[in-house]
CSV table of C-alpha atoms in Angstrom, one decimal:
chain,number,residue,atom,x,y,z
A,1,UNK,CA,112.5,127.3,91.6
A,2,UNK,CA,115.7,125.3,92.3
A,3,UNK,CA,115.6,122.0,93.6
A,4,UNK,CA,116.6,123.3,97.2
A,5,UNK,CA,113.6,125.7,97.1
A,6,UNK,CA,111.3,122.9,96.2
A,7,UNK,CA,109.1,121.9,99.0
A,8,UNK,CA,109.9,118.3,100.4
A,9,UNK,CA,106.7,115.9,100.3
A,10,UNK,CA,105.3,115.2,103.4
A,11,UNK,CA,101.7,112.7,104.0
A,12,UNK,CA,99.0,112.7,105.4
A,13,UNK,CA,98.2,112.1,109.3
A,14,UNK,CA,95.6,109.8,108.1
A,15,UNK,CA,98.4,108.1,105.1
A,16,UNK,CA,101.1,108.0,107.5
A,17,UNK,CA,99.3,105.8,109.9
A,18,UNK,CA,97.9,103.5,107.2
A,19,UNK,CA,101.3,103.1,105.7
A,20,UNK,CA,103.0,102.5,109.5
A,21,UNK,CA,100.3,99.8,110.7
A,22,UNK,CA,100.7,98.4,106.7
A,23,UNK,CA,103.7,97.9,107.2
A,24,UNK,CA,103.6,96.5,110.8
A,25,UNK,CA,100.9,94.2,109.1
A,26,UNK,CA,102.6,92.9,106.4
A,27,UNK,CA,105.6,91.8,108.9
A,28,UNK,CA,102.9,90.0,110.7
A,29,UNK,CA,101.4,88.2,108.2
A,30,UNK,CA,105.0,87.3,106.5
A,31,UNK,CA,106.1,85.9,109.8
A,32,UNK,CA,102.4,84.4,110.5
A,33,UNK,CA,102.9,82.4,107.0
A,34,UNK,CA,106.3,81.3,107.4
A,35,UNK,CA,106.0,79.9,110.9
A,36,UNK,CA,102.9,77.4,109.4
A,37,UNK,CA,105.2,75.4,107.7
A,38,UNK,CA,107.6,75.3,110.4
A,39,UNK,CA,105.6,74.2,113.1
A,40,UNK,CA,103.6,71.3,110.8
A,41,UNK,CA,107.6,70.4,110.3
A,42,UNK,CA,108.7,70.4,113.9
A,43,UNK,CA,105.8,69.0,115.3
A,44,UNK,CA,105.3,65.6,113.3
A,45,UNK,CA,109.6,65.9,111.8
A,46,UNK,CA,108.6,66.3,107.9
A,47,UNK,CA,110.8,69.2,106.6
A,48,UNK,CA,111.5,68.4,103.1
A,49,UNK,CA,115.2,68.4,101.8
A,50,UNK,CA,116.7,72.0,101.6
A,51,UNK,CA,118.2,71.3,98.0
A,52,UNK,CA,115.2,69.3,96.3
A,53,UNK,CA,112.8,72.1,97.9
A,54,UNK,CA,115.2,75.1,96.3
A,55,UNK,CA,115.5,73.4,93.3
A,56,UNK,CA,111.5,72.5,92.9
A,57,UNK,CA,111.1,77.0,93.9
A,58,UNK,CA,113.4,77.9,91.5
A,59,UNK,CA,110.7,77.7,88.8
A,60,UNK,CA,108.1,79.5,90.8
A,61,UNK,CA,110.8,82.1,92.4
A,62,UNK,CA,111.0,83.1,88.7
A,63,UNK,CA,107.4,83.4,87.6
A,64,UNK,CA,106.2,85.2,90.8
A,65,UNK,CA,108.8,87.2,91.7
A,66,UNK,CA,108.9,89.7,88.5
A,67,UNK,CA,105.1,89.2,88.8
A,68,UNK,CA,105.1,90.2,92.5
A,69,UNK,CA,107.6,93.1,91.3
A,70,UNK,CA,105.3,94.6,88.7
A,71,UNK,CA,102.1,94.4,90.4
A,72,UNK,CA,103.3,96.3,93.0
A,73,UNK,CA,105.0,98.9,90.7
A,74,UNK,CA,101.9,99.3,89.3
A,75,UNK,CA,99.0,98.7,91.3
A,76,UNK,CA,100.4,101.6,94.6
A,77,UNK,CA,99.9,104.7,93.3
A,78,UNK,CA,96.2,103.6,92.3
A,79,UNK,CA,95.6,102.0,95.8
A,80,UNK,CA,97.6,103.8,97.7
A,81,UNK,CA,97.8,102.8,101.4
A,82,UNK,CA,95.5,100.3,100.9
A,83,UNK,CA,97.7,98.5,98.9
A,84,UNK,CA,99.1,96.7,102.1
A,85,UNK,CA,95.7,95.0,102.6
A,86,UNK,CA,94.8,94.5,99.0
A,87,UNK,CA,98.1,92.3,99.1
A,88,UNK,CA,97.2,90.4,101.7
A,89,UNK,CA,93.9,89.6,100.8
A,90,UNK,CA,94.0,89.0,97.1
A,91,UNK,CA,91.8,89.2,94.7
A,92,UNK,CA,93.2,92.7,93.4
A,93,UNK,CA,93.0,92.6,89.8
A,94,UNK,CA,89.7,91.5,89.3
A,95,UNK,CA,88.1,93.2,92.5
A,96,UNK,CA,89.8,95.7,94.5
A,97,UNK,CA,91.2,97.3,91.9
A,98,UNK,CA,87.6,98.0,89.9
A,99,UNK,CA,85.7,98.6,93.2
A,100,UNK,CA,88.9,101.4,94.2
A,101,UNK,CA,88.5,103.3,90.9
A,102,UNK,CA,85.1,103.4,90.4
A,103,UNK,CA,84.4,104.1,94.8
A,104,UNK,CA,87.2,107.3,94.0
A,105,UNK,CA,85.2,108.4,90.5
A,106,UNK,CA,82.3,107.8,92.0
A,107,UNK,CA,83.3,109.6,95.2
A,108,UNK,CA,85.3,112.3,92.6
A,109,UNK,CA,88.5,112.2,94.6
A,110,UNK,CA,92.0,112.0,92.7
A,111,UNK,CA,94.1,108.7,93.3
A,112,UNK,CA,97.2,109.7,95.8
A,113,UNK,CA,95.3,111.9,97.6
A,114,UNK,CA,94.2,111.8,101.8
A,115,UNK,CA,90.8,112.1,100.5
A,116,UNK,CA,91.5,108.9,98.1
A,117,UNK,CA,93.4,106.8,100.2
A,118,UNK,CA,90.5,107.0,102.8
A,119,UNK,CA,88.0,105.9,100.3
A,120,UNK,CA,90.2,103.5,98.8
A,121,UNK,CA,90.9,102.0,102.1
A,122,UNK,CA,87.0,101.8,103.1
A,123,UNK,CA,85.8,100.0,99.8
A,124,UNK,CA,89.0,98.0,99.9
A,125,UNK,CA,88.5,96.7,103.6
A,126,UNK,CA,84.3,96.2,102.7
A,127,UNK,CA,85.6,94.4,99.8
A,128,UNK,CA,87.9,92.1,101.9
A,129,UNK,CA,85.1,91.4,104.5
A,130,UNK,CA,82.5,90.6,101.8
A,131,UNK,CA,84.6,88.2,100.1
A,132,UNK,CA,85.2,86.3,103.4
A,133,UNK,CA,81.2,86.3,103.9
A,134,UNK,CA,80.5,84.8,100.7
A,135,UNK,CA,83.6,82.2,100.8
A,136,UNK,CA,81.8,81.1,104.3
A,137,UNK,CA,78.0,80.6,102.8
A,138,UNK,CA,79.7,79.3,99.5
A,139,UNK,CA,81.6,76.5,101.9
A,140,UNK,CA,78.4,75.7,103.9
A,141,UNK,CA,76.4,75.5,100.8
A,142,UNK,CA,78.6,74.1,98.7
A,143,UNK,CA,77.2,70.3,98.9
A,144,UNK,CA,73.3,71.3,98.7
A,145,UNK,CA,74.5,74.1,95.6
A,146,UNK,CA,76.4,71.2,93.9
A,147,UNK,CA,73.4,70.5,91.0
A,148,UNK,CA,72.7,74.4,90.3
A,149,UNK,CA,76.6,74.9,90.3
A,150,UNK,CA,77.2,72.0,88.2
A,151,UNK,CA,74.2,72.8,85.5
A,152,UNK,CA,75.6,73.5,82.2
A,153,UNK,CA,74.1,77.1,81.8
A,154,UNK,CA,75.5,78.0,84.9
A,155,UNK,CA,78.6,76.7,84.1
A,156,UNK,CA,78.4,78.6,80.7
A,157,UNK,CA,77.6,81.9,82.5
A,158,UNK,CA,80.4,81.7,85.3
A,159,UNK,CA,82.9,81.0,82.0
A,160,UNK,CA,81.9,84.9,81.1
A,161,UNK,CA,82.2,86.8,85.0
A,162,UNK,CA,86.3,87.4,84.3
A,163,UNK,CA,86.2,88.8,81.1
A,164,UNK,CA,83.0,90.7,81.9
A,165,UNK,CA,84.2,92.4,84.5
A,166,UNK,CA,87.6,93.0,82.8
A,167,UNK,CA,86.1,94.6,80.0
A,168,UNK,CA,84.2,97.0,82.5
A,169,UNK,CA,87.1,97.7,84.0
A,170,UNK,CA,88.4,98.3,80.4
A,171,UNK,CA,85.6,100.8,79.9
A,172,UNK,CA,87.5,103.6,82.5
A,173,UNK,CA,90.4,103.8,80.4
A,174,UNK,CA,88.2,105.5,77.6
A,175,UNK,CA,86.9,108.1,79.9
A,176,UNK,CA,88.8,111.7,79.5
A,177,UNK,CA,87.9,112.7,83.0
A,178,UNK,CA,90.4,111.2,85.6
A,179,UNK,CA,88.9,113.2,89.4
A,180,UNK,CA,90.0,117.1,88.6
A,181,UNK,CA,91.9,116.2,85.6
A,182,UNK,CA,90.9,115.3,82.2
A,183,UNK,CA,93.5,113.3,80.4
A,184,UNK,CA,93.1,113.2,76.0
A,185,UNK,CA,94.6,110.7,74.4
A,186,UNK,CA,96.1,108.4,77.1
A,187,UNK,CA,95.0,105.4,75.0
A,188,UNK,CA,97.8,106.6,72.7
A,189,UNK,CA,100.8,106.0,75.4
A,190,UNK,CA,98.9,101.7,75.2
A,191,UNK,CA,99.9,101.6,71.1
A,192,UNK,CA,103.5,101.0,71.4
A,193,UNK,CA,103.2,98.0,74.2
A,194,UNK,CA,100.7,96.4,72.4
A,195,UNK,CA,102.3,96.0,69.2
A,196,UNK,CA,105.4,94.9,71.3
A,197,UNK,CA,103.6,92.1,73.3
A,198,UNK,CA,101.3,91.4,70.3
A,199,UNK,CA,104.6,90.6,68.0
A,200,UNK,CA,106.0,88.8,71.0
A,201,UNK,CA,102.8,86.9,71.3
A,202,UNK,CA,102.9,86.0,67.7
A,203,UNK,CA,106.8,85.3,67.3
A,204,UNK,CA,106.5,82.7,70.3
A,205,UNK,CA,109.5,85.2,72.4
A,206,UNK,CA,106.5,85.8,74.9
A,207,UNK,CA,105.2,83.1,76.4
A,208,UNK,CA,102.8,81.5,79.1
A,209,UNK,CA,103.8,81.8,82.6
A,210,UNK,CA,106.2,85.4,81.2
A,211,UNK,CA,103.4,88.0,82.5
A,212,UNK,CA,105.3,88.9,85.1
A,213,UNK,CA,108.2,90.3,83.4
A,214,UNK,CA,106.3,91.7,80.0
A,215,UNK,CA,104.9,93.7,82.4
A,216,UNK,CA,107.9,95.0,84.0
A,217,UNK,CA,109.8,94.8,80.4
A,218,UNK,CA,106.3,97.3,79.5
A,219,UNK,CA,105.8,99.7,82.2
A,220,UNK,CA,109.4,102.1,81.6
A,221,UNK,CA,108.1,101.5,77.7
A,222,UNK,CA,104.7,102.7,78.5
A,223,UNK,CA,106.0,105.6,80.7
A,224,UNK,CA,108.2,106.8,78.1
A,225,UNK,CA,106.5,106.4,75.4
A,226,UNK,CA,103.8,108.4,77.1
A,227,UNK,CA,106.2,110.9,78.5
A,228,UNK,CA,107.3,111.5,74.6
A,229,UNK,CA,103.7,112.0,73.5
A,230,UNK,CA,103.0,114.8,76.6
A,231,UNK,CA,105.8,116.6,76.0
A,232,UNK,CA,104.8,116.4,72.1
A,233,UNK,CA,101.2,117.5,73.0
A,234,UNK,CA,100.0,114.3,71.9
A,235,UNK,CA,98.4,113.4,75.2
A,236,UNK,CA,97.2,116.9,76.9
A,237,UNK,CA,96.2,117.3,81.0
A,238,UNK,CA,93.7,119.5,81.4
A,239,UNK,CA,91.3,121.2,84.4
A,240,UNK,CA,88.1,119.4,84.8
A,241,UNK,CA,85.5,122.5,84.7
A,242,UNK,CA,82.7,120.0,86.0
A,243,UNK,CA,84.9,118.9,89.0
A,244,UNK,CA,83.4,119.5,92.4
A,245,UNK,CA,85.0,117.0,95.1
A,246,UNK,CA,82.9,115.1,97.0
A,247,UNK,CA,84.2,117.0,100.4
A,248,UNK,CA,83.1,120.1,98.9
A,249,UNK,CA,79.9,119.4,97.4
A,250,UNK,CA,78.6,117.9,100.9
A,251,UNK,CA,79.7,121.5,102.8
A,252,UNK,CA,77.7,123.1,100.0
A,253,UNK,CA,74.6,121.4,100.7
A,254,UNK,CA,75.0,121.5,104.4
A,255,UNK,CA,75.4,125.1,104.0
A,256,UNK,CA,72.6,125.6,101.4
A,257,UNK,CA,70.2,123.1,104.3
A,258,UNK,CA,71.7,125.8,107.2
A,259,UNK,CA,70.7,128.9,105.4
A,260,UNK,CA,67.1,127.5,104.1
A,261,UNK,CA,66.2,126.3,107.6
A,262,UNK,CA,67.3,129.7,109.0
């Protein structure tokens, strides 16, 4: 088939109005942000000096930015639409992210898809509305909390919760099955990077405050390097014979309900 014949991409209803109110969204909330500083500035006259306040960004224009960059390179086609209020809510890494995958596996829906976007939209926004609850009780019970919070087995605990739930979220990568797919030996495209950022780590080139752009330095390594090993047949894509989307499944049993009650 020649690249004319191919058939052009087109969404979803459902993905092309999350991605047009993201995007009206995102607009918002950039021009919501920006004019808080300029009204605290107009209304009591404090706006800092333009050259001593592009000089003090600098710094953080350069950590963020490739940061910003990557993250968004590499957290999309996972999230999909929902990406737009993962952004603007935080928190992606260490919760939507996990509660995305494991809603889709759970759900067994393939990331990119409608049927993914929709479910990673709907744990996404619960997500987003649960952290808000628990920020609110955490602020009203912050004071009367202050003891338990402060006890030093507490303390030792909550020192555990990131890389607890990073290494759960570890734990997917060594799953084969991947929705309708199962993917063998996808760990093998993470070698090469890891011996790269390891050697880094160790030679002092890669530093604190450099995630940002090792990740962006790693992602066209890691795609390539995986890229070599498919077309090698080191890292095989295969059907998943025990696949049965969510979608499906549900019309089966309404169908096997219809015909028993009949």
């Amino acid at each position: 088939m020649s690249k004319k014949e191919k058939k052009k991409y087109t969404l979803d209803p459902f993905q092309e109005w999350s991605h047009r109110f993201g995007r009206i969204g995102m607009v918002l909330f950039f021009i919501y942000m920006l004019m808080i500083p300029v009204i605290i500035g107009t209304v009591y006259d404090c706006f800092p000096d333009v050259p001593k306040l592009l000089s003090t960004c600098v710094g953080i224009f350069l950590t963020f930015v490739p940061i910003g960059i990557a993250e968004t390179i590499s957290y999309t086609p996972i999230l999909g639409s929902s990406t737009y209020l993962a952004f603007l809510t935080g928190n992606i890494m260490n919760l939507k992210m996990p509660v995305a995958q494991n809603a889709m596996k759970i759900a067994k829906v393939d990331q990119g898809t409608p049927e993914g976007d929709a479910i990673s939209a709907m744990v996404v926004a619960a997500s987003s509305i649960m952290t808000v609850i628990i920020i609110a009780i955490g602020v009203l019970f912050i004071v009367p909390l202050q003891p338990i919070l402060t006890w030093g087995p507490v303390k030792t605990a909550t020192d555990y919760m990131l890389p607890a739930l990073f290494g759960s979220f570890l734990l997917g990568f060594f799953s084969k099955e991947n929705g309708e797919y199962q993917i063998h030996g996808k760990l093998k495209g993470a070698i090469v990077p890891v011996i790269l950022v390891s050697a880094g780590a160790i030679a002092g080139i890669f530093k604190s405050g450099m995630e940002g752009l090792i990740i962006m330095i790693m992602l066209p390594i890691t795609l390539l390097g995986s890229y070599i090993l498919f077309k090698k047949g080191k890292i095989t894509v295969e059907k998943n014979p025990n696949y049965v989307p969510m979608f499906q499944h549900n019309n089966e049993e309404a169908a096997a309900s219809k015909e028993k009650a009949e």
